[in-house]
Amino acid sequence: MNKADLIEIVRETTGATKAASGEAVDAVFEAMAKALKKEGSFTIVGFGTFKVSKRAARKGRNPQTGEAIKIAASKSVRFKASTALKGRL
């Protein structure tokens, strides 16, 4: 499933226009991004939790040359499914 499929499902479920459904989906994604940036986590009861994960800087190797390189610290998002979602799968 991709974003267009999700917009179509919202349109069919709510009876709204495709443009309004697209705006609703975009609003949800924007709210999630803001919550992750501000609070570090976002929970949807019965679905799961999205959480910001920090990765420390580390040393690595270029596989082509074998040269040592520095890999910068970074942040990513992790998802943990709720028990209810796991049960539905």
XYZ file of N, CA and C in Angstrom:
267
model
N 0.843 -1.174 0.000
C 0.000 0.000 0.000
C 0.888 1.237 0.000
N 0.481 2.235 -0.752
C 1.210 3.494 -0.761
C 0.270 4.622 -0.358
N 0.772 5.858 -0.390
C -0.010 7.004 0.058
C -1.284 7.183 -0.772
N -1.197 6.994 -2.080
C -2.366 7.137 -2.948
C -3.440 6.113 -2.585
N -3.033 4.901 -2.270
C -3.992 3.874 -1.845
C -4.667 4.272 -0.534
N -3.895 4.823 0.390
C -4.442 5.260 1.672
C -5.445 6.396 1.470
N -5.112 7.334 0.610
C -6.034 8.438 0.311
C -7.330 7.897 -0.274
N -7.234 6.914 -1.151
C -8.432 6.323 -1.766
C -9.301 5.626 -0.720
N -8.693 4.934 0.228
C -9.449 4.267 1.296
C -10.156 5.301 2.166
N -9.472 6.397 2.500
C -10.093 7.466 3.292
C -11.254 8.070 2.518
N -11.087 8.280 1.224
C -12.148 8.841 0.388
C -13.372 7.937 0.379
N -13.157 6.635 0.195
C -14.269 5.682 0.156
C -14.976 5.579 1.510
N -14.207 5.610 2.594
C -14.766 5.449 3.937
C -15.567 6.667 4.376
N -15.052 7.852 4.073
C -15.689 9.078 4.561
C -16.651 9.705 3.563
N -16.507 9.363 2.294
C -17.343 9.985 1.278
C -16.869 11.373 0.894
N -15.700 11.767 1.373
C -15.130 13.078 1.065
C -14.519 13.057 -0.336
N -14.152 14.233 -0.812
C -13.502 14.307 -2.123
C -12.075 13.782 -2.011
N -11.489 13.510 -3.161
C -10.111 13.014 -3.178
C -9.160 14.075 -2.620
N -9.401 15.348 -2.944
C -8.554 16.430 -2.447
C -8.658 16.552 -0.922
N -9.863 16.483 -0.400
C -10.061 16.577 1.047
C -9.435 15.384 1.760
N -9.554 14.208 1.162
C -8.948 13.010 1.749
C -7.432 13.133 1.757
N -6.870 13.663 0.688
C -5.417 13.877 0.615
C -4.952 14.853 1.680
N -5.718 15.919 1.892
C -5.377 16.889 2.929
C -5.447 16.254 4.310
N -6.432 15.396 4.544
C -6.564 14.724 5.839
C -5.377 13.800 6.103
N -4.991 13.027 5.103
C -3.846 12.120 5.252
C -2.572 12.930 5.497
N -2.385 14.006 4.730
C -1.209 14.863 4.921
C -1.191 15.471 6.321
N -2.358 15.864 6.828
C -2.447 16.449 8.169
C -2.041 15.442 9.240
N -2.467 14.198 9.077
C -2.098 13.159 10.044
C -0.586 12.937 10.029
N -0.009 12.830 8.833
C 1.440 12.626 8.739
C 2.210 13.811 9.317
N 1.722 15.022 9.080
C 2.379 16.219 9.607
C 2.301 16.248 11.129
N 1.147 15.886 11.683
C 0.990 15.845 13.141
C 1.930 14.813 13.758
N 2.074 13.665 13.101
C 2.980 12.631 13.601
C 4.416 13.127 13.588
N 4.832 13.780 12.506
C 6.199 14.286 12.392
C 6.477 15.342 13.465
N 5.513 16.230 13.693
C 5.701 17.265 14.715
C 5.795 16.647 16.110
N 4.963 15.660 16.392
C 4.999 14.998 17.696
C 6.325 14.274 17.902
N 6.812 13.623 16.869
C 8.098 12.921 16.980
C 9.224 13.910 17.225
N 9.193 15.043 16.542
C 10.252 16.036 16.708
C 10.192 16.663 18.094
N 8.986 16.984 18.575
C 8.834 17.673 19.851
C 8.965 16.741 21.047
N 8.282 15.601 21.003
C 8.197 14.724 22.169
C 9.045 13.466 22.071
N 9.442 13.080 20.854
C 10.274 11.902 20.697
C 9.507 10.607 20.508
N 8.177 10.656 20.654
C 7.389 9.449 20.421
C 5.962 9.831 20.055
N 5.271 8.879 19.450
C 3.890 9.076 19.021
C 3.200 7.734 19.123
N 2.131 7.662 19.919
C 1.444 6.394 20.145
C 0.023 6.465 19.614
N -0.370 5.443 18.878
C -1.744 5.271 18.448
C -2.236 4.007 19.153
N -3.139 4.187 20.105
C -3.632 3.063 20.901
C -4.274 2.032 19.976
N -3.893 0.783 20.153
C -4.419 -0.302 19.335
C -3.651 -0.500 18.043
N -2.678 0.374 17.756
C -1.889 0.244 16.529
C -0.415 0.073 16.846
N 0.172 1.045 17.556
C 1.572 0.915 17.906
C 2.192 2.242 18.282
N 3.507 2.224 18.490
C 4.256 3.398 18.908
C 5.399 3.671 17.949
N 5.490 4.916 17.535
C 6.616 5.391 16.743
C 7.536 6.130 17.706
N 8.836 5.862 17.646
C 9.769 6.462 18.588
C 11.052 6.855 17.869
N 11.594 8.028 18.230
C 12.853 8.483 17.653
C 13.983 7.698 18.312
N 14.860 7.175 17.484
C 15.996 6.400 17.957
C 17.267 7.129 17.558
N 18.180 7.276 18.507
C 19.449 7.961 18.228
C 20.539 6.932 18.003
N 21.336 7.191 16.996
C 22.452 6.322 16.676
C 23.740 7.116 16.876
N 24.660 6.616 17.674
C 25.896 7.323 17.971
C 26.829 7.330 16.761
N 27.726 8.290 16.744
C 28.746 8.331 15.703
C 29.651 7.118 15.865
N 30.157 6.637 14.760
C 31.012 5.453 14.825
C 31.977 5.440 13.654
N 32.928 4.525 13.725
C 33.882 4.364 12.634
C 33.424 3.220 11.749
N 33.678 3.362 10.468
C 33.333 2.318 9.521
C 34.438 2.156 8.501
N 34.210 1.334 7.522
C 35.194 1.113 6.460
C 34.528 1.214 5.106
N 35.218 1.843 4.179
C 34.774 1.871 2.794
C 35.048 0.485 2.231
N 34.028 -0.250 1.790
C 34.248 -1.621 1.336
C 35.090 -1.730 0.060
N 35.132 -0.676 -0.730
C 35.924 -0.727 -1.971
C 37.402 -0.509 -1.725
N 37.714 0.455 -0.830
C 39.125 0.800 -0.617
C 39.673 0.290 0.705
N 38.811 -0.043 1.651
C 39.251 -0.476 2.969
C 39.622 0.696 3.859
N 39.449 1.916 3.360
C 39.807 3.108 4.103
C 38.824 3.331 5.261
N 39.371 3.734 6.422
C 38.524 4.017 7.580
C 37.788 5.331 7.346
N 36.501 5.354 7.711
C 35.705 6.568 7.571
C 34.928 6.805 8.852
N 34.512 8.060 9.049
C 33.687 8.399 10.198
C 32.243 8.443 9.738
N 31.374 7.774 10.486
C 29.944 7.795 10.208
C 29.313 8.697 11.264
N 28.648 9.748 10.815
C 28.080 10.741 11.724
C 26.927 10.154 12.539
N 26.674 10.780 13.680
C 25.516 10.404 14.496
C 24.247 10.733 13.710
N 23.194 9.969 13.936
C 21.949 10.203 13.198
C 20.754 9.800 14.048
N 19.589 10.220 13.569
C 18.337 9.854 14.208
C 17.481 9.129 13.192
N 16.682 8.175 13.667
C 15.743 7.483 12.798
C 14.483 7.181 13.604
N 13.468 6.702 12.927
C 12.206 6.386 13.595
C 12.035 4.877 13.650
N 11.670 4.389 14.807
C 11.398 2.968 14.982
C 9.920 2.796 15.298
N 9.386 1.642 14.923
C 7.978 1.356 15.172
C 7.865 0.062 15.950
N 7.036 0.090 16.986
C 6.750 -1.112 17.765
C 5.248 -1.330 17.707
N 4.840 -2.446 17.144
C 3.412 -2.764 17.005
C 2.795 -3.088 18.354
N 1.537 -2.692 18.524
C 0.827 -3.003 19.766
C 0.407 -4.470 19.768
N 0.048 -4.956 20.920
C -0.424 -6.331 21.056
C -1.684 -6.543 20.231
N -2.562 -5.534 20.205
C -3.805 -5.648 19.438
C -3.511 -5.799 17.940
N -2.564 -5.034 17.431
C -2.198 -5.125 16.016
C -1.552 -6.479 15.718
N -0.682 -6.926 16.600
C -0.037 -8.233 16.407
C -1.083 -9.344 16.358
N -2.105 -9.230 17.205
C -3.159 -10.231 17.236
C -3.976 -10.254 15.946
N -4.113 -9.110 15.293
C -4.880 -9.033 14.044
C -4.103 -9.577 12.857
N -2.786 -9.667 13.000
C -1.970 -10.187 11.902
C -1.982 -11.695 11.942
